[in-house]
Coordinates of C-alpha atoms in Angstrom, one line a residue:
M12 CA 0.0 0.0 0.0
K13 CA 1.4 3.4 -1.0
T14 CA 0.1 6.0 1.4
N15 CA 2.7 8.8 1.0
N16 CA 0.5 10.7 -1.4
N17 CA -2.9 10.4 0.4
L18 CA -4.8 13.0 2.4
G19 CA -7.9 12.8 4.5
I20 CA -10.0 15.8 5.2
W21 CA -12.7 15.8 7.8
M22 CA -14.7 18.9 7.3
D23 CA -17.9 20.9 7.9
H24 CA -18.6 24.5 6.9
A25 CA -16.6 25.9 9.8
T26 CA -13.4 23.8 9.9
A27 CA -11.4 21.4 7.8
H28 CA -9.0 18.9 9.5
L29 CA -6.3 17.8 7.1
I30 CA -4.9 14.4 8.0
D31 CA -1.7 13.2 6.3
L32 CA -0.8 9.9 8.1
N33 CA 2.8 10.2 6.8
S34 CA 3.3 13.7 8.1
K35 CA 5.1 14.2 11.4
D36 CA 2.9 17.3 12.0
E37 CA -0.3 16.9 13.9
C38 CA -3.6 17.4 12.1
R39 CA -3.6 20.8 10.3
I40 CA -6.8 22.8 10.6
I41 CA -8.2 25.4 8.2
V42 CA -10.9 27.6 9.6
S43 CA -13.6 29.4 7.6
K44 CA -13.7 33.1 8.1
F45 CA -17.5 33.1 7.9
T46 CA -18.2 33.0 11.6
T47 CA -21.5 33.7 13.4
D48 CA -20.3 37.2 14.1
V49 CA -19.7 37.9 10.5
K50 CA -23.1 36.4 9.6
E51 CA -24.9 38.5 12.2
D52 CA -23.1 41.7 11.1
A53 CA -24.0 41.1 7.4
L54 CA -27.6 40.1 8.3
I55 CA -28.2 43.4 10.1
K56 CA -27.5 45.2 6.9
S57 CA -29.4 42.9 4.6
E58 CA -30.1 39.3 4.0
S59 CA -28.8 39.6 0.4
L60 CA -25.5 40.9 1.7
M61 CA -25.2 38.0 4.2
H62 CA -25.7 35.4 1.4
N63 CA -23.1 37.2 -0.8
K64 CA -20.7 37.4 2.1
R65 CA -21.2 33.7 2.9
Q66 CA -20.7 32.6 -0.7
Q67 CA -17.5 34.8 -1.0
M68 CA -16.0 33.5 2.3
Q69 CA -17.0 29.9 1.5
E70 CA -15.2 30.1 -1.8
E71 CA -12.1 31.5 0.0
Y72 CA -12.3 28.6 2.4
Y73 CA -12.5 26.0 -0.4
E74 CA -9.7 27.7 -2.2
E75 CA -7.5 27.5 0.8
I76 CA -8.2 23.8 1.2
G77 CA -7.7 23.3 -2.5
A78 CA -4.2 24.7 -2.3
K79 CA -3.3 22.0 0.1
I80 CA -5.0 19.2 -1.9
L81 CA -2.8 20.0 -5.0
K82 CA 0.1 18.3 -3.3
Y83 CA -1.7 14.9 -3.2
T84 CA -2.8 12.3 -5.7
H85 CA -5.6 10.8 -3.7
V86 CA -7.9 12.7 -1.3
L87 CA -10.7 11.5 1.0
L88 CA -13.4 14.1 1.9
F89 CA -15.5 13.1 4.9
G90 CA -17.7 14.8 7.5
P91 CA -21.2 15.4 8.8
T92 CA -22.4 18.2 6.5
K93 CA -22.7 18.9 2.7
A94 CA -19.5 20.9 2.8
K95 CA -17.5 17.9 1.5
V96 CA -19.8 17.7 -1.6
E97 CA -19.7 21.4 -2.1
L98 CA -15.9 21.3 -2.0
H99 CA -15.8 18.4 -4.4
N100 CA -18.1 20.3 -6.9
Y101 CA -15.8 23.4 -6.5
L102 CA -12.7 21.3 -7.3
N103 CA -14.3 19.6 -10.3
K104 CA -14.7 23.0 -11.9
N105 CA -11.0 23.6 -11.8
L106 CA -8.7 21.7 -14.2
H107 CA -5.8 21.9 -11.7
F108 CA -7.5 19.0 -9.8
K109 CA -8.1 16.7 -12.8
D110 CA -5.3 14.4 -11.7
V111 CA -6.4 14.2 -8.1
K112 CA -8.6 11.2 -7.2
I113 CA -11.2 12.4 -4.7
D114 CA -13.4 10.1 -2.6
I115 CA -16.4 11.3 -0.5
E116 CA -17.7 9.5 2.6
A117 CA -20.3 10.5 5.1
A118 CA -19.1 10.6 8.7
D119 CA -20.3 12.0 12.1
K120 CA -18.4 14.1 14.5
M121 CA -15.2 12.3 15.5
T122 CA -12.3 12.5 17.9
D123 CA -8.9 13.1 16.3
N124 CA -8.0 9.4 16.9
E125 CA -11.2 8.3 15.2
K126 CA -10.5 10.6 12.2
N127 CA -7.0 9.1 11.9
A128 CA -8.3 5.6 12.0
F129 CA -11.0 6.4 9.5
V130 CA -8.5 7.8 7.0
K131 CA -6.1 4.9 7.6
S132 CA -8.8 2.3 7.1
H133 CA -10.1 4.0 3.9
F134 CA -6.7 4.1 2.2
E135 CA -5.8 0.5 3.4
T136 CA -8.8 -0.9 1.5
I137 CA -7.8 0.7 -1.8

C-alpha cells in the first residue's frame, strides 16, 4: 500500500482537519472566516449581503483547502455536512485538480483518533 500521497479531510462548513498519516505534523486545521459574528453583522445590513458574504467567504475557504490538496494524488473528503460535496463540486470546476482522485464519505463528528483511524482504514482498503 502506497500512502505517501494520500490526504484525508474531515470537514464541515466551519473547519477542515487535514490528515496526512505520513506527516510528522499533527492534524492541520483550516478555519472558515465566515463566523456567526460575520453572519450577524451582514444580516443586520441585509439578507442579500449576508448570502453574498457567505458565498464569497466559503469560496475562499474552499480555495485555501484546494491549495493543500494539490500536493496529493488521492484525497478523502468526509464529515457530517454537505461541505464535502460542495468542495468536491468546487474542485471539479478547476482543471488543476483533474489528476487528483477524490473520494467522498459520510461521517459523524469524531475525535482526532477516530479521524486518523477512518483515514487509515479508507486508504488501506484501496
